[in-house]
PDB file of C-alpha atoms and ligand atoms in Angstrom:
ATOM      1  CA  UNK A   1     -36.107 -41.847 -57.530  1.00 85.00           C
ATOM      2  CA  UNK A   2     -33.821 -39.755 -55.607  1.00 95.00           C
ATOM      3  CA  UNK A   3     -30.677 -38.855 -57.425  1.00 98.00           C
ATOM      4  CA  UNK A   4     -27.632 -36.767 -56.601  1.00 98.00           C
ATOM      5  CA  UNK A   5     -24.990 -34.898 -59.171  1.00 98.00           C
ATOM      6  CA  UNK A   6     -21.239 -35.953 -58.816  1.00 98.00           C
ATOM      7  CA  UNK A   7     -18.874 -33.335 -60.374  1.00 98.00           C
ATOM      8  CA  UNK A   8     -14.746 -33.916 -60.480  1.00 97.00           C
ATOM      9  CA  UNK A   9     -13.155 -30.895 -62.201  1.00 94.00           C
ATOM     10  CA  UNK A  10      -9.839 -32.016 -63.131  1.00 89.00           C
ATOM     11  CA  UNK A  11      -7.516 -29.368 -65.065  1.00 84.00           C
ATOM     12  CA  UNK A  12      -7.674 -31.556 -68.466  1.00 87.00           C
ATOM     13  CA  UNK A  13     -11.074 -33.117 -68.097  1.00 92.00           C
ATOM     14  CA  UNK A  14     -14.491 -33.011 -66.228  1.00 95.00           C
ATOM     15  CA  UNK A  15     -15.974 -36.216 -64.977  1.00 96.00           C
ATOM     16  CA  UNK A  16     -20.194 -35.612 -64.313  1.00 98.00           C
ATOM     17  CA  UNK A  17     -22.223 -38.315 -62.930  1.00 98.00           C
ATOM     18  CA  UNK A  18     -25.682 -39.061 -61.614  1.00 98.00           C
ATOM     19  CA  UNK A  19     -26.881 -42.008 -59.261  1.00 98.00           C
ATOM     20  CA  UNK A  20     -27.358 -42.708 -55.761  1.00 96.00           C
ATOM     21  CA  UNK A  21     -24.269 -45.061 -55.198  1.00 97.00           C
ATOM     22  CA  UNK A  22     -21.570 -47.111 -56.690  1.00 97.00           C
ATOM     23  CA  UNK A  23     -23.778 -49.338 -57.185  1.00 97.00           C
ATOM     24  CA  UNK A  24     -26.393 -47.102 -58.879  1.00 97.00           C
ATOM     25  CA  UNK A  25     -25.132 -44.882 -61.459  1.00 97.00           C
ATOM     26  CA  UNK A  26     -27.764 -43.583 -64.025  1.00 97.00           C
ATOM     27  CA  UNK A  27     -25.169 -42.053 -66.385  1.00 97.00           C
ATOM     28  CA  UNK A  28     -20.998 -40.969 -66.338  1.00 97.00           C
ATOM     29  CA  UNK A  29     -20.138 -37.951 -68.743  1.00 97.00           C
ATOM     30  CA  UNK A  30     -16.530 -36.839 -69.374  1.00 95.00           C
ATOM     31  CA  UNK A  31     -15.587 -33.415 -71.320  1.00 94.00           C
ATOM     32  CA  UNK A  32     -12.399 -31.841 -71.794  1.00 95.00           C
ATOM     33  CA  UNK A  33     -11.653 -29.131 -69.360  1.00 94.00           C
ATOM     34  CA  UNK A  34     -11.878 -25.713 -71.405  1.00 95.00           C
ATOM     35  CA  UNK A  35     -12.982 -22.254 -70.666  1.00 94.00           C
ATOM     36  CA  UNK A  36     -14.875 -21.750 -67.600  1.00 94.00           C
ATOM     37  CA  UNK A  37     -17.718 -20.549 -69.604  1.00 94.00           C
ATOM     38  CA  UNK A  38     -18.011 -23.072 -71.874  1.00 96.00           C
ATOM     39  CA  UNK A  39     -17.101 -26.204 -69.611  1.00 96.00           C
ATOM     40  CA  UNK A  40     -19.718 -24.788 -66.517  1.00 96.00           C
ATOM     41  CA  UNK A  41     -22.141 -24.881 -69.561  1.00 96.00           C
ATOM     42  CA  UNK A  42     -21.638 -28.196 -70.802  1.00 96.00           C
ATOM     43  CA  UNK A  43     -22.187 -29.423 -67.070  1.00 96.00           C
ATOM     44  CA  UNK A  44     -25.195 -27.766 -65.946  1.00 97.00           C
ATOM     45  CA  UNK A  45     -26.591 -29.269 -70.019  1.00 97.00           C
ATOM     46  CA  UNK A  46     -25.449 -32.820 -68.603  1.00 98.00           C
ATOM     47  CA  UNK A  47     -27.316 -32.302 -65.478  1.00 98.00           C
ATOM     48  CA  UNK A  48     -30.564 -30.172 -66.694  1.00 98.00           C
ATOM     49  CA  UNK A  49     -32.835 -33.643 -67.146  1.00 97.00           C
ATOM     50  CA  UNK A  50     -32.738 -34.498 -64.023  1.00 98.00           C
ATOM     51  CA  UNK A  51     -33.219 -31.175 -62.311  1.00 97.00           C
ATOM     52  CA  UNK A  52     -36.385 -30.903 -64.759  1.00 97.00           C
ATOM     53  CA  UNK A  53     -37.955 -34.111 -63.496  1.00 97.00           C
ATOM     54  CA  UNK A  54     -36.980 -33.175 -60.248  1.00 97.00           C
ATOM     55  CA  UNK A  55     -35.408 -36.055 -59.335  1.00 97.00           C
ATOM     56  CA  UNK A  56     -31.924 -34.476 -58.564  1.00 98.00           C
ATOM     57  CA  UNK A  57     -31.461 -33.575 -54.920  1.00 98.00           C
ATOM     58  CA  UNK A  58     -28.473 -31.926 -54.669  1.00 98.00           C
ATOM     59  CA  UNK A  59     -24.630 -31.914 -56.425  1.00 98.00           C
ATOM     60  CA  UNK A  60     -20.903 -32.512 -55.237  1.00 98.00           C
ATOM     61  CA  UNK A  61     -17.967 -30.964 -56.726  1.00 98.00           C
ATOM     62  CA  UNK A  62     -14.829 -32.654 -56.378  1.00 97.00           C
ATOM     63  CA  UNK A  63     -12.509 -29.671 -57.238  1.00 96.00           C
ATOM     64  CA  UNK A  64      -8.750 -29.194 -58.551  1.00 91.00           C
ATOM     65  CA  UNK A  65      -7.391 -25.863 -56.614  1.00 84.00           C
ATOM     66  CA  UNK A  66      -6.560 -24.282 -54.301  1.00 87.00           C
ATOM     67  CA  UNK A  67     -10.138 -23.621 -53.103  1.00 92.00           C
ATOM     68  CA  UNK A  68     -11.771 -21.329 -50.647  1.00 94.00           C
ATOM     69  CA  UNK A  69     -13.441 -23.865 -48.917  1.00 93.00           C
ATOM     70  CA  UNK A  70     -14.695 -20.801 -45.744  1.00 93.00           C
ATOM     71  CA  UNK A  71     -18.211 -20.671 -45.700  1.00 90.00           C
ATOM     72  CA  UNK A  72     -17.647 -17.288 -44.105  1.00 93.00           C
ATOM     73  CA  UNK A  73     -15.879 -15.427 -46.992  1.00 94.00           C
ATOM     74  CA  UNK A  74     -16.726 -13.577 -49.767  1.00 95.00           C
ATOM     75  CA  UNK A  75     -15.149 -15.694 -52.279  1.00 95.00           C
ATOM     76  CA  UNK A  76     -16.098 -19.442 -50.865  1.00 95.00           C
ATOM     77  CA  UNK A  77     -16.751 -21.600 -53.525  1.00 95.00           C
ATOM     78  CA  UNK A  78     -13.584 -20.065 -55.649  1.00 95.00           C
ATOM     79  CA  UNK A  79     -10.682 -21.231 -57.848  1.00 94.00           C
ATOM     80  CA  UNK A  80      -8.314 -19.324 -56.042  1.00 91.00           C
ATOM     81  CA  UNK A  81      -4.869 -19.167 -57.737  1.00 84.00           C
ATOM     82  CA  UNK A  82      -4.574 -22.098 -60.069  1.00 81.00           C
ATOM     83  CA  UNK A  83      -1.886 -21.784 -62.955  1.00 76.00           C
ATOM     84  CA  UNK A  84      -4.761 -23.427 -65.449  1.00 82.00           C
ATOM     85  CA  UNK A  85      -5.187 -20.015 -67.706  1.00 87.00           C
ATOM     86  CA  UNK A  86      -8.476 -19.028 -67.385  1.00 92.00           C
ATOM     87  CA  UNK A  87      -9.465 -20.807 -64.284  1.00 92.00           C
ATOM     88  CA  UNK A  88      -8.005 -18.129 -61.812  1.00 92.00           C
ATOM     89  CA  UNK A  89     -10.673 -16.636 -58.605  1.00 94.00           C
ATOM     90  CA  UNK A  90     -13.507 -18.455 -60.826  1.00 94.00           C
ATOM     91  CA  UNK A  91     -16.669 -18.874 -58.650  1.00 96.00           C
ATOM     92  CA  UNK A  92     -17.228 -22.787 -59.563  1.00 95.00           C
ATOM     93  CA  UNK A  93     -19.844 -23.405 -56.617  1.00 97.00           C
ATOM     94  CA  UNK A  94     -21.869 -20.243 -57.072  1.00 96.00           C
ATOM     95  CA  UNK A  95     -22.601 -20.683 -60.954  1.00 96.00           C
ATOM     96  CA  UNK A  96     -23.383 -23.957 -60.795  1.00 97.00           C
ATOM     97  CA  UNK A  97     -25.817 -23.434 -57.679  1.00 97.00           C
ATOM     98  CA  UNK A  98     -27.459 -20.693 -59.234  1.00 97.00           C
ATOM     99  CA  UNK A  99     -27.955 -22.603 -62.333  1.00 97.00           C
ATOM    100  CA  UNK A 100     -28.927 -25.800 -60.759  1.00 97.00           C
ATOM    101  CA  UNK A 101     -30.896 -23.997 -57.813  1.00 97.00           C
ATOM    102  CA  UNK A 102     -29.947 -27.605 -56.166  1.00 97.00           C
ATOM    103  CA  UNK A 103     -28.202 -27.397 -52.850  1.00 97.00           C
ATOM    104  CA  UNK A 104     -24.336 -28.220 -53.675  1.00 97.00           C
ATOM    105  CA  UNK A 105     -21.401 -28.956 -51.669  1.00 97.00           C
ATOM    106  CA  UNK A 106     -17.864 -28.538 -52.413  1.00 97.00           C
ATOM    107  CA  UNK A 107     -14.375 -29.807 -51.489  1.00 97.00           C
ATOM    108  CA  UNK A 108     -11.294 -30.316 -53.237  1.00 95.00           C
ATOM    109  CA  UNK A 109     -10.492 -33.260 -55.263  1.00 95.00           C
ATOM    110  CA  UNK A 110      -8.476 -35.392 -53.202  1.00 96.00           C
ATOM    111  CA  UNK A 111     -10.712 -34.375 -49.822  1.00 97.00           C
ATOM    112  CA  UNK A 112     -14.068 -35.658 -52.137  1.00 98.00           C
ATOM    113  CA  UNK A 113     -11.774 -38.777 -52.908  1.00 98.00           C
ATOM    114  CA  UNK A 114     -10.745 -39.878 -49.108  1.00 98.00           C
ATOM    115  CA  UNK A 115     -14.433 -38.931 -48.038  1.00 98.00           C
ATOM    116  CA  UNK A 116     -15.803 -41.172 -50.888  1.00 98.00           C
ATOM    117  CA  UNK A 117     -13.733 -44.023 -50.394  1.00 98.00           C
ATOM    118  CA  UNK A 118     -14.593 -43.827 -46.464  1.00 98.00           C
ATOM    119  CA  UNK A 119     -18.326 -43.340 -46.914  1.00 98.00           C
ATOM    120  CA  UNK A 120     -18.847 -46.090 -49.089  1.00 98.00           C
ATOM    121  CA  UNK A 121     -16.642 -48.801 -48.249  1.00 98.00           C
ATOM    122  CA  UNK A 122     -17.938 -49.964 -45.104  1.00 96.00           C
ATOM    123  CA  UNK A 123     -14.935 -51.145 -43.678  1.00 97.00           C
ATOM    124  CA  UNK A 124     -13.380 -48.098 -44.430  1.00 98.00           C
ATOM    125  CA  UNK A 125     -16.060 -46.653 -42.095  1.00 96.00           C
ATOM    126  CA  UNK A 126     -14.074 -47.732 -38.896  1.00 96.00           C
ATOM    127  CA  UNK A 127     -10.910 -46.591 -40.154  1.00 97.00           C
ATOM    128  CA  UNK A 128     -10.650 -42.936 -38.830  1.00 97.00           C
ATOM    129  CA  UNK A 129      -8.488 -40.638 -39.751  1.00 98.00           C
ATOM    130  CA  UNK A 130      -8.472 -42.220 -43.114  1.00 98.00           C
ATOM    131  CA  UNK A 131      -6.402 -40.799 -45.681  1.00 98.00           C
ATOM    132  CA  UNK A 132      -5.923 -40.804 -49.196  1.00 98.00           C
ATOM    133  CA  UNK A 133      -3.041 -39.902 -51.648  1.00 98.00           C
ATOM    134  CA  UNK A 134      -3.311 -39.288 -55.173  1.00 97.00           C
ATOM    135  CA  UNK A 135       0.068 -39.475 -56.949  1.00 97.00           C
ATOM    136  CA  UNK A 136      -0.879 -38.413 -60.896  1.00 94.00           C
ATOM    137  CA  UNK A 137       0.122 -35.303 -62.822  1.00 91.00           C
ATOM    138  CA  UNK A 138       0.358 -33.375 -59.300  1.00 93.00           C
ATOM    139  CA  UNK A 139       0.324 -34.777 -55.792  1.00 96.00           C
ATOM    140  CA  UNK A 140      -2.577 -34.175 -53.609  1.00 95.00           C
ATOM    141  CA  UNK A 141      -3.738 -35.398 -49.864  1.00 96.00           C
ATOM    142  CA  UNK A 142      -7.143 -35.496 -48.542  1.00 97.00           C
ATOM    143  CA  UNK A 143      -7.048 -36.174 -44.730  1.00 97.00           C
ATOM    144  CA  UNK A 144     -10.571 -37.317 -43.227  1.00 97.00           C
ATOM    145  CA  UNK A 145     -11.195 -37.179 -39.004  1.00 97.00           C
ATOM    146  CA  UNK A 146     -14.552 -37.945 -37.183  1.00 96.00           C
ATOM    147  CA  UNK A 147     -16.131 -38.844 -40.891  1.00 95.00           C
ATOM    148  CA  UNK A 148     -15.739 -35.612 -42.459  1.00 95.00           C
ATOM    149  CA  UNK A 149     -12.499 -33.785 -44.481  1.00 95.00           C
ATOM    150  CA  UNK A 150     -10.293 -31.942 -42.620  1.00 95.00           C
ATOM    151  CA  UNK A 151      -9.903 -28.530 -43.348  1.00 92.00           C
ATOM    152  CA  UNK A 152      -8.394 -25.361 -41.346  1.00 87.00           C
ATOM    153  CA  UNK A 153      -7.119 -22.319 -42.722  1.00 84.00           C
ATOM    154  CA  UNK A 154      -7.582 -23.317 -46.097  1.00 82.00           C
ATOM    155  CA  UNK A 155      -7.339 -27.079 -46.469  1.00 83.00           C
ATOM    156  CA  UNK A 156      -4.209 -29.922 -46.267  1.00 84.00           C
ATOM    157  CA  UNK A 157      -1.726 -29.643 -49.128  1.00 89.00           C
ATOM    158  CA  UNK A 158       0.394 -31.865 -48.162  1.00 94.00           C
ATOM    159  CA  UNK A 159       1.133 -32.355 -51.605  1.00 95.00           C
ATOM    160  CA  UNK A 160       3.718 -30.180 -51.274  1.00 96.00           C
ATOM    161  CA  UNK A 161       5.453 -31.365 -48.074  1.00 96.00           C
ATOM    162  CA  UNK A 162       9.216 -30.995 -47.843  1.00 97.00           C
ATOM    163  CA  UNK A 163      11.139 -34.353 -48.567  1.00 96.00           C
ATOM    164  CA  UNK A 164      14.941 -34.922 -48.014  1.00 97.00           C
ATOM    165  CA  UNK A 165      16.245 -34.755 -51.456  1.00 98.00           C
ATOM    166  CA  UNK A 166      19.406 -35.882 -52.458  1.00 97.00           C
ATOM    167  CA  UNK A 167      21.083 -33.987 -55.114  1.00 98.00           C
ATOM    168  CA  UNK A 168      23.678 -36.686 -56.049  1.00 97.00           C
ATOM    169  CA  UNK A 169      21.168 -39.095 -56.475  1.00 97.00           C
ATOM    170  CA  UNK A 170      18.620 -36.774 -58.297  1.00 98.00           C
ATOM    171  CA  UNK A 171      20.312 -33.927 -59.800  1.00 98.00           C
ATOM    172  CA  UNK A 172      16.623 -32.702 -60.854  1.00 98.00           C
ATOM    173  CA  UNK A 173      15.466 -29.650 -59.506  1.00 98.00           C
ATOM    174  CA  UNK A 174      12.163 -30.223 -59.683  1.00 98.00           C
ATOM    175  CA  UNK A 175       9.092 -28.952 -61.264  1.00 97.00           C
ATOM    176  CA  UNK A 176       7.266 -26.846 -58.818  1.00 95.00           C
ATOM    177  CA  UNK A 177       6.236 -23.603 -59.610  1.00 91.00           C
ATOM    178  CA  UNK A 178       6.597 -22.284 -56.020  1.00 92.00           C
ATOM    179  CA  UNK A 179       9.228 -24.900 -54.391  1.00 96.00           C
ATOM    180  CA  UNK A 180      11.013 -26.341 -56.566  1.00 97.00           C
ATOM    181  CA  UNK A 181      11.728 -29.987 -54.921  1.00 98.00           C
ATOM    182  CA  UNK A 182       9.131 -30.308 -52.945  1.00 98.00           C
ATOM    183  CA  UNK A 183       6.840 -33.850 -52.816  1.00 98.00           C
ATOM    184  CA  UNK A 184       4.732 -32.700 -55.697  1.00 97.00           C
ATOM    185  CA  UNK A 185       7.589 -31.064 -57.757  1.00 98.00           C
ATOM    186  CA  UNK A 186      10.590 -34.554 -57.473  1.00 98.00           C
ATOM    187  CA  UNK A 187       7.276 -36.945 -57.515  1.00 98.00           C
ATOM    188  CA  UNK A 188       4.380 -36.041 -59.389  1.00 97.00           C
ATOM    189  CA  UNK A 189       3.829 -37.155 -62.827  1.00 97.00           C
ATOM    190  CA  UNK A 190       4.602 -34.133 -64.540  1.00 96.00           C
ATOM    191  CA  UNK A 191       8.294 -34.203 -62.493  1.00 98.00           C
ATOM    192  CA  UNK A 192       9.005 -37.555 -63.945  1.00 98.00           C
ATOM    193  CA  UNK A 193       8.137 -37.137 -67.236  1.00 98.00           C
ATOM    194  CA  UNK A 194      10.421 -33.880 -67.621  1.00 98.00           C
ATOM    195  CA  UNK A 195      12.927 -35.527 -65.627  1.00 98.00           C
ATOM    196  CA  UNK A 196      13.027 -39.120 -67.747  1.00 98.00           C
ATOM    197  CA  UNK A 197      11.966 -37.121 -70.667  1.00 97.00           C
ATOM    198  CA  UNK A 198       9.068 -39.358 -70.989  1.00 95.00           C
ATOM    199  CA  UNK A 199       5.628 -40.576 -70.032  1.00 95.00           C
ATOM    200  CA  UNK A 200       5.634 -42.486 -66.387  1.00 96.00           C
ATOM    201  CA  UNK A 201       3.661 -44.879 -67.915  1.00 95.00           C
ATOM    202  CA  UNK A 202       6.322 -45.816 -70.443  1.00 95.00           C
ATOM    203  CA  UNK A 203       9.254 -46.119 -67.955  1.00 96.00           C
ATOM    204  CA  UNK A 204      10.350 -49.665 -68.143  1.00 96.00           C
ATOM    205  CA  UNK A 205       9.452 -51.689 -64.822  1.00 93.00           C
ATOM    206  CA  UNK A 206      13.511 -51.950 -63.834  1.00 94.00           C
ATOM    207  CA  UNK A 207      14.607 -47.803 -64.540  1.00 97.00           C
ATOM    208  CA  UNK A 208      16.116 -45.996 -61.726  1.00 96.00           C
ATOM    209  CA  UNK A 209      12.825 -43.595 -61.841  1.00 97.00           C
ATOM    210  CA  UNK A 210      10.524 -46.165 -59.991  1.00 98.00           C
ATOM    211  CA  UNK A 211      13.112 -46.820 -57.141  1.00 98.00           C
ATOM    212  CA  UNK A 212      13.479 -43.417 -56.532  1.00 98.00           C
ATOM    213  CA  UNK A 213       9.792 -42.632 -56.924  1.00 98.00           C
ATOM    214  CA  UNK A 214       9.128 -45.052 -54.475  1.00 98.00           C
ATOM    215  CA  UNK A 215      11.551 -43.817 -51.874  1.00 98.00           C
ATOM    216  CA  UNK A 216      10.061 -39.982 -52.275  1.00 98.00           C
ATOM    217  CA  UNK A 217       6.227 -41.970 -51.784  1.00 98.00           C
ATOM    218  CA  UNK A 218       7.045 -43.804 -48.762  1.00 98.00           C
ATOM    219  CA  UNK A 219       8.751 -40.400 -47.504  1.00 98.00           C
ATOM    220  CA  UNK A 220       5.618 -38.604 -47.694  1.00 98.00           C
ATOM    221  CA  UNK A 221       3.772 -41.731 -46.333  1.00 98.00           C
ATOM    222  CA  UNK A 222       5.413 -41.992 -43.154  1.00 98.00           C
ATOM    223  CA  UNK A 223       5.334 -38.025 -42.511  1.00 97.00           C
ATOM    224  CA  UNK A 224       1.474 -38.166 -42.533  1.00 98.00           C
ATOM    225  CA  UNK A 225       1.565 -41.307 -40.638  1.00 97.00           C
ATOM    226  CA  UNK A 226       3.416 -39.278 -37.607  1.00 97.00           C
ATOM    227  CA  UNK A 227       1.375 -36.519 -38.094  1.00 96.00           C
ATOM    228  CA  UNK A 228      -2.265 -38.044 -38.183  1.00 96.00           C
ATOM    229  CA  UNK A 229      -2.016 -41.377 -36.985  1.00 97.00           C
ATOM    230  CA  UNK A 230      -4.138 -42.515 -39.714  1.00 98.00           C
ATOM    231  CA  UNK A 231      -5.542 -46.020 -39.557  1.00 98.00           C
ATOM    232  CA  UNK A 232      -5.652 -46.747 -43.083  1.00 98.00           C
ATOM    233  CA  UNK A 233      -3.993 -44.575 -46.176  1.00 98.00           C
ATOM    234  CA  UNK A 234      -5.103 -45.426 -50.078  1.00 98.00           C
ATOM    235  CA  UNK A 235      -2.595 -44.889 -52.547  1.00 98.00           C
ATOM    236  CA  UNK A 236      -4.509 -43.653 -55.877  1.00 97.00           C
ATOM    237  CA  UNK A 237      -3.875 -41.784 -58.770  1.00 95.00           C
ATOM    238  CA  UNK A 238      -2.373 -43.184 -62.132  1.00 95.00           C
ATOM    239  CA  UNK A 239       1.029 -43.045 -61.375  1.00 97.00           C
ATOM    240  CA  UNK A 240       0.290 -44.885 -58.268  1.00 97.00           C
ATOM    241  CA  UNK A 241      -0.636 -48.119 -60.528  1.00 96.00           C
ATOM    242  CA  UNK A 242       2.607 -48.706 -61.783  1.00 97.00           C
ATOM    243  CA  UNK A 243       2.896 -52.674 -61.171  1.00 95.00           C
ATOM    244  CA  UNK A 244       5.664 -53.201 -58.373  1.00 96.00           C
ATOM    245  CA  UNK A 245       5.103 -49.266 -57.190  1.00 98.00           C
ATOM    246  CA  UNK A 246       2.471 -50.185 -54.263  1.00 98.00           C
ATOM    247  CA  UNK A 247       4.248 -53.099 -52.570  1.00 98.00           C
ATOM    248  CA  UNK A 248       7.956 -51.246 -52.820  1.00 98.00           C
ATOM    249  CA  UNK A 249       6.371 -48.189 -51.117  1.00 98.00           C
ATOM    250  CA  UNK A 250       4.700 -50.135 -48.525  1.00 98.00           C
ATOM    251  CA  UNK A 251       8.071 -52.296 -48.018  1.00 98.00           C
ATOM    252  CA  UNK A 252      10.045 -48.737 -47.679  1.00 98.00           C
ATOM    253  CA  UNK A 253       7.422 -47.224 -45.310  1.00 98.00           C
ATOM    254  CA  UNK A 254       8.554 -49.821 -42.840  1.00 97.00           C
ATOM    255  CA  UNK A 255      12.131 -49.260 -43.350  1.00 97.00           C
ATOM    256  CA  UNK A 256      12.172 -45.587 -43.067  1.00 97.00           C
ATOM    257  CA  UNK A 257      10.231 -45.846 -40.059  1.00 95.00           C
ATOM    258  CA  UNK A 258      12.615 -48.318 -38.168  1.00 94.00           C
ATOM    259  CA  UNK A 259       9.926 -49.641 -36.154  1.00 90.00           C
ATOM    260  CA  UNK A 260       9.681 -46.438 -34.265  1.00 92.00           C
ATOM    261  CA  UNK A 261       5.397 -46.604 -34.578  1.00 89.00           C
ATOM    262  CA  UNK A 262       4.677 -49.920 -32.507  1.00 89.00           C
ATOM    263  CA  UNK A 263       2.089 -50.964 -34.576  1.00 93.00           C
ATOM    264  CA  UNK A 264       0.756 -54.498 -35.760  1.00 92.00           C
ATOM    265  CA  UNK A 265      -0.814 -52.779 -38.258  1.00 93.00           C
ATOM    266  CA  UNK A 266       2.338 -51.321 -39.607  1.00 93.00           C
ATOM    267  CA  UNK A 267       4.548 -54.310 -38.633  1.00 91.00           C
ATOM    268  CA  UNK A 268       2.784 -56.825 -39.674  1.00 94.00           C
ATOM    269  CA  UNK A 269      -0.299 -55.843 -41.745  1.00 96.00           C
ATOM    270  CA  UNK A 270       1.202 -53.213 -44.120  1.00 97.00           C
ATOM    271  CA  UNK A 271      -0.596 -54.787 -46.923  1.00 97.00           C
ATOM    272  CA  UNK A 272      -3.975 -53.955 -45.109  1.00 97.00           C
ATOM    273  CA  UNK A 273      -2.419 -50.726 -44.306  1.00 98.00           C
ATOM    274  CA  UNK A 274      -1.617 -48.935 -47.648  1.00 98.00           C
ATOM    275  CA  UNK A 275      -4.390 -49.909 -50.205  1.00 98.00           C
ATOM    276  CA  UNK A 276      -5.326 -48.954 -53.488  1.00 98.00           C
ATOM    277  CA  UNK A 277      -8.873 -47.216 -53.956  1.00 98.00           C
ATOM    278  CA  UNK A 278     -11.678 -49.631 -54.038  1.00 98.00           C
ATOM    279  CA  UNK A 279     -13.534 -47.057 -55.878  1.00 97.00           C
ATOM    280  CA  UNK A 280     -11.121 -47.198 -58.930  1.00 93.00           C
ATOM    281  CA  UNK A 281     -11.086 -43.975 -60.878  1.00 90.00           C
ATOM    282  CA  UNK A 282     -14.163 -42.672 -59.341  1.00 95.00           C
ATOM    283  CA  UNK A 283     -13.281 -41.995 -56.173  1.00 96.00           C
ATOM    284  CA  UNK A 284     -13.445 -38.293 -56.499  1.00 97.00           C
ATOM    285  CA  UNK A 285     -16.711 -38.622 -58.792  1.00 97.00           C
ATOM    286  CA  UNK A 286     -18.844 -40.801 -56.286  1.00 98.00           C
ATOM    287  CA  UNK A 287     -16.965 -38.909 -53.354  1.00 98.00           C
ATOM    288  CA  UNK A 288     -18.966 -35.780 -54.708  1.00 98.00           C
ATOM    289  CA  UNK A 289     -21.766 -37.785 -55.100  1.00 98.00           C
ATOM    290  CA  UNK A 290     -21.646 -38.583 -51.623  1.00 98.00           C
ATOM    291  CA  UNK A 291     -20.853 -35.337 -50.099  1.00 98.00           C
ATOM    292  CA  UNK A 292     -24.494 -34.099 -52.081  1.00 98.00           C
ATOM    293  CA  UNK A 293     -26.189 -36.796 -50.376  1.00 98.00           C
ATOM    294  CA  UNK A 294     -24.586 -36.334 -46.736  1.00 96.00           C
ATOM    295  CA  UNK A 295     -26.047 -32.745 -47.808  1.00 95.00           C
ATOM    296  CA  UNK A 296     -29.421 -33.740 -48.111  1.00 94.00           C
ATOM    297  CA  UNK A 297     -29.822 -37.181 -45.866  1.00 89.00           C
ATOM    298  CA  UNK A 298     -27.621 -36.069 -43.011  1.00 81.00           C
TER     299      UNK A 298
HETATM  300 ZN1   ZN B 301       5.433 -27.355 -54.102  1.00 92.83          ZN
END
């Protein structure tokens, strides 16, 4: 049987799987994210069986980052400048393809995530651009056109898009390292649980934190929906399934945009608009899985 590798390097854990499809997964390993050394090892053990009976065609890697994702540089393939300690202008794609000696491909997380949830979805097929937002510890968008991520000088982090942010609202400053309030530092996980001084997931249903978490969401919703035109957006990540969260966001994604886009979609059909992944948590898993076998089949 013909079997591809799925990898989806988080910064706390590593999720490894084997199969074909959804549908068809041999085995699902998850390891805590540690040194490079140690957690490139404990991957290319997880994958070693298969490569010896030869039945393993080719890997994905759904990355954290930033990545350089140019085929054309030296360091392609890299962890670029990732505050993980340790993880900094690591070469993830070369050591596992010289281990492997399997032809691997390699995108970020989110991009692996949007492609996945496209490619095996079939009615997701037809929706292009597709996009997909991850709202969990960080923020991160992965923007797909013609079937395939986008990418450009490096690749979309629109993670970190500007938002309007009202101070006398939310005094926070935010928690990103390089902006301060942008998306990713007022809405990420990590923002609300320094600025509630607690987990998201233990924020009572009526707290101020969802409404405004909600409004910063929809922000970033309708800025991508100007800029890309997409036909369909999927709202993942954990923070994303708060109960309540998806249908206020899609509500305020209307509002905000004042019926400017003239779209039945958006007007009417906003619930088969702004989805949740049909993959679940492996989106970014069985998006690397199929990115290995686009690799190989295409
Ligand atoms: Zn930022």
């Amino acid at each position: 049987m013909q079997l591809f590798g799925g990898i989806e390097s988080g910064g706390t854990k590593f999720v490894c799987l084997v199969g074909n499809s959804p549908d068809n997964l041999i085995r699902e390993e998850r390891f805590p994210t540690t040194t490079p050394h140690e957690t490139i090892d404990r991957l290319i053990e997880f994958f070693w069986p298969y490569i010896k009976s030869g039945e393993l065609s080719a890997v994905g890697i759904a990355s954290f980052g930033p990545l350089d994702l140019n085929p054309s540089s030296p360091t392609y393939g890299y962890i670029t400048t990732t505050p993980k300690p340790g993880w900094n202008k690591i070469d993830l794609y070369g050591e596992i393809q010289r281990k492997l000696q399997v032809p691997v491909a390699f995108d970020t997380d989110v991009n692996a995530a949007a492609f996945g949830e496209q490619y095996w979805i079939s009615e997701n097929r037809a929706m292009d651009p597709f996009i997909y937002v991850t709202v969990g510890t960080g923020i991160g968008v992965g923007v797909i056109v013609n079937g395939f991520p986008l990418h450009g000088l490096i690749h979309a982090e629109a993670g970190h898009f500007a938002i309007p942010h009202n101070w006398q609202r939310d005094p926070f400053p935010g928690v990103c390292p390089y902006h301060g309030d942008c998306l990713e530092g007022l809405a990420s996980g990590s923002s609300m649980r320094k600025r509630w001084g607690q987990d998201p997931e233990s924020l009572p249903d009526l707290h101020p934190g969802w409404d405004l978490e909600s409004d910063y969401i929809a922000l970033a919703l309708v800025n991508l929906i100007y800029a890309y035109s997409p036909q369909r957006i999927i709202l993942g990540g954990g923070v994303s399934q708060h109960p309540g969260l998806l249908q206020a966001v899609r509500w305020k994604v209307q509002q905000f945009m004042n019926g400017y886009v003239q779209s039945a979609m958006l007007m009417d059909r906003i619930d088969e608009y702004i989805l949740p992944p049909a993959l679940g948590n492996r989106s970014g898993g069985l998006g690397a899985i199929a990115m290995a076998t686009e690799l190989v089949l295409a």
